[in-house]
Amino acid sequence: MINITIPKADVTITKKDHPELSNIYGFTDFHLIPRDKGGIFMFYNDKKELLFVGKARKLRQRIKKHFEDNVSPMKEHRDEVTKIAVCIVEEPVHREIYETYVINELKAKYNVDKVFFE
């Protein structure tokens, strides 16, 4: 049997109540997320429920896209996100495994692909 554990977050940023320099749904600390590293990211709401899990070859730009483009599965739920947790995972195969595992283990609310639970 394979034993997988959810990786610990390397970076966590939270939504500010009254951000003065934010144009991204209240998040001001995007500079803390690595620009050139790969990994997985998790969006949480204020009740600490997991909303969405994704993976990326370049984390910062992929996370920002979820708040900017019109094709993101999160486009209708962006206002719910209050915390973003990022785990650095350089190997593409490992990113795929962790993403699928976290989606199913923690039952991410808005992930529609890779879901094995009902």
GROMACS .gro file of C-alpha atoms in nm:
model
  118
    1MET     CA    1   0.000   0.000   0.000
    2ILE     CA    2   0.115   0.352  -0.076
    3ASN     CA    3   0.108   0.596   0.212
    4ILE     CA    4   0.051   0.960   0.113
    5THR     CA    5   0.033   1.250   0.354
    6ILE     CA    6  -0.088   1.599   0.277
    7PRO     CA    7   0.217   1.825   0.253
    8LYS     CA    8   0.258   2.116   0.493
    9ALA     CA    9   0.209   2.460   0.343
   10ASP     CA   10   0.530   2.645   0.259
   11VAL     CA   11   0.346   2.977   0.219
   12THR     CA   12   0.006   3.084   0.345
   13ILE     CA   13  -0.153   3.418   0.265
   14THR     CA   14  -0.481   3.551   0.400
   15LYS     CA   15  -0.733   3.804   0.282
   16LYS     CA   16  -0.709   4.143   0.450
   17ASP     CA   17  -1.021   4.311   0.587
   18HIS     CA   18  -0.929   4.656   0.459
   19PRO     CA   19  -0.648   4.612   0.206
   20GLU     CA   20  -0.518   4.939   0.073
   21LEU     CA   21  -0.298   4.813  -0.207
   22SER     CA   22  -0.490   4.511  -0.327
   23ASN     CA   23  -0.665   4.469  -0.655
   24ILE     CA   24  -0.692   4.092  -0.617
   25TYR     CA   25  -0.993   4.021  -0.394
   26GLY     CA   26  -0.827   4.149  -0.079
   27PHE     CA   27  -0.498   3.959  -0.105
   28THR     CA   28  -0.189   4.176  -0.069
   29ASP     CA   29   0.089   3.921  -0.008
   30PHE     CA   30   0.118   3.755  -0.349
   31HIS     CA   31   0.488   3.847  -0.346
   32LEU     CA   32   0.537   3.571  -0.086
   33ILE     CA   33   0.432   3.303  -0.335
   34PRO     CA   34   0.728   3.186  -0.545
   35ARG     CA   35   0.719   3.304  -0.904
   36ASP     CA   36   0.935   3.029  -1.053
   37LYS     CA   37   0.848   2.723  -0.843
   38GLY     CA   38   0.593   2.451  -0.902
   39GLY     CA   39   0.352   2.304  -0.654
   40ILE     CA   40  -0.005   2.274  -0.538
   41PHE     CA   41  -0.230   2.540  -0.393
   42MET     CA   42  -0.543   2.525  -0.182
   43PHE     CA   43  -0.815   2.788  -0.145
   44TYR     CA   44  -1.004   2.798   0.187
   45ASN     CA   45  -1.304   2.997   0.311
   46ASP     CA   46  -1.350   3.168   0.647
   47LYS     CA   47  -1.489   2.845   0.797
   48LYS     CA   48  -1.162   2.667   0.708
   49GLU     CA   49  -1.341   2.456   0.447
   50LEU     CA   50  -1.134   2.356   0.145
   51LEU     CA   51  -1.286   2.516  -0.163
   52PHE     CA   52  -1.045   2.429  -0.443
   53VAL     CA   53  -0.712   2.255  -0.505
   54GLY     CA   54  -0.492   2.317  -0.807
   55LYS     CA   55  -0.141   2.255  -0.930
   56ALA     CA   56   0.097   2.469  -1.128
   57ARG     CA   57   0.439   2.475  -1.287
   58LYS     CA   58   0.464   2.844  -1.187
   59LEU     CA   59   0.258   2.901  -0.877
   60ARG     CA   60   0.214   3.278  -0.849
   61GLN     CA   61   0.090   3.339  -1.201
   62ARG     CA   62  -0.145   3.038  -1.193
   63ILE     CA   63  -0.304   3.141  -0.864
   64LYS     CA   64  -0.353   3.496  -0.989
   65LYS     CA   65  -0.524   3.361  -1.301
   66HIS     CA   66  -0.793   3.205  -1.084
   67PHE     CA   67  -0.883   3.556  -0.970
   68GLU     CA   68  -0.857   3.718  -1.313
   69ASP     CA   69  -0.982   3.496  -1.595
   70ASN     CA   70  -1.334   3.394  -1.688
   71VAL     CA   71  -1.274   3.022  -1.731
   72SER     CA   72  -1.163   2.941  -1.377
   73PRO     CA   73  -1.391   2.702  -1.188
   74MET     CA   74  -1.358   2.956  -0.905
   75LYS     CA   75  -1.493   3.254  -1.103
   76GLU     CA   76  -1.831   3.250  -0.924
   77HIS     CA   77  -1.673   3.184  -0.582
   78ARG     CA   78  -1.375   3.420  -0.564
   79ASP     CA   79  -1.526   3.625  -0.284
   80GLU     CA   80  -1.541   3.315  -0.063
   81VAL     CA   81  -1.163   3.265  -0.063
   82THR     CA   82  -1.004   3.397   0.256
   83LYS     CA   83  -0.685   3.188   0.270
   84ILE     CA   84  -0.447   3.047   0.012
   85ALA     CA   85  -0.203   2.774   0.116
   86VAL     CA   86   0.086   2.685  -0.116
   87CYS     CA   87   0.305   2.374  -0.108
   88ILE     CA   88   0.623   2.366  -0.316
   89VAL     CA   89   0.634   2.040  -0.516
   90GLU     CA   90   0.882   2.048  -0.803
   91GLU     CA   91   0.816   1.708  -0.963
   92PRO     CA   92   0.518   1.720  -1.204
   93VAL     CA   93   0.413   1.362  -1.123
   94HIS     CA   94   0.418   1.438  -0.751
   95ARG     CA   95   0.206   1.751  -0.807
   96GLU     CA   96  -0.052   1.541  -0.989
   97ILE     CA   97  -0.061   1.283  -0.710
   98TYR     CA   98  -0.087   1.538  -0.431
   99GLU     CA   99  -0.356   1.738  -0.610
  100THR     CA  100  -0.575   1.431  -0.665
  101TYR     CA  101  -0.514   1.304  -0.312
  102VAL     CA  102  -0.597   1.635  -0.142
  103ILE     CA  103  -0.910   1.689  -0.355
  104ASN     CA  104  -1.047   1.352  -0.248
  105GLU     CA  105  -0.916   1.330   0.107
  106LEU     CA  106  -1.040   1.676   0.210
  107LYS     CA  107  -1.336   1.681  -0.033
  108ALA     CA  108  -1.264   2.010  -0.207
  109LYS     CA  109  -1.595   2.184  -0.267
  110TYR     CA  110  -1.543   2.326  -0.617
  111ASN     CA  111  -1.313   2.074  -0.783
  112VAL     CA  112  -1.508   1.884  -1.046
  113ASP     CA  113  -1.228   1.690  -1.212
  114LYS     CA  114  -1.039   1.412  -1.033
  115VAL     CA  115  -1.321   1.358  -0.783
  116PHE     CA  116  -1.372   1.004  -0.656
  117PHE     CA  117  -1.610   1.088  -0.371
  118GLU     CA  118  -1.983   1.160  -0.391
   0.00000   0.00000   0.00000
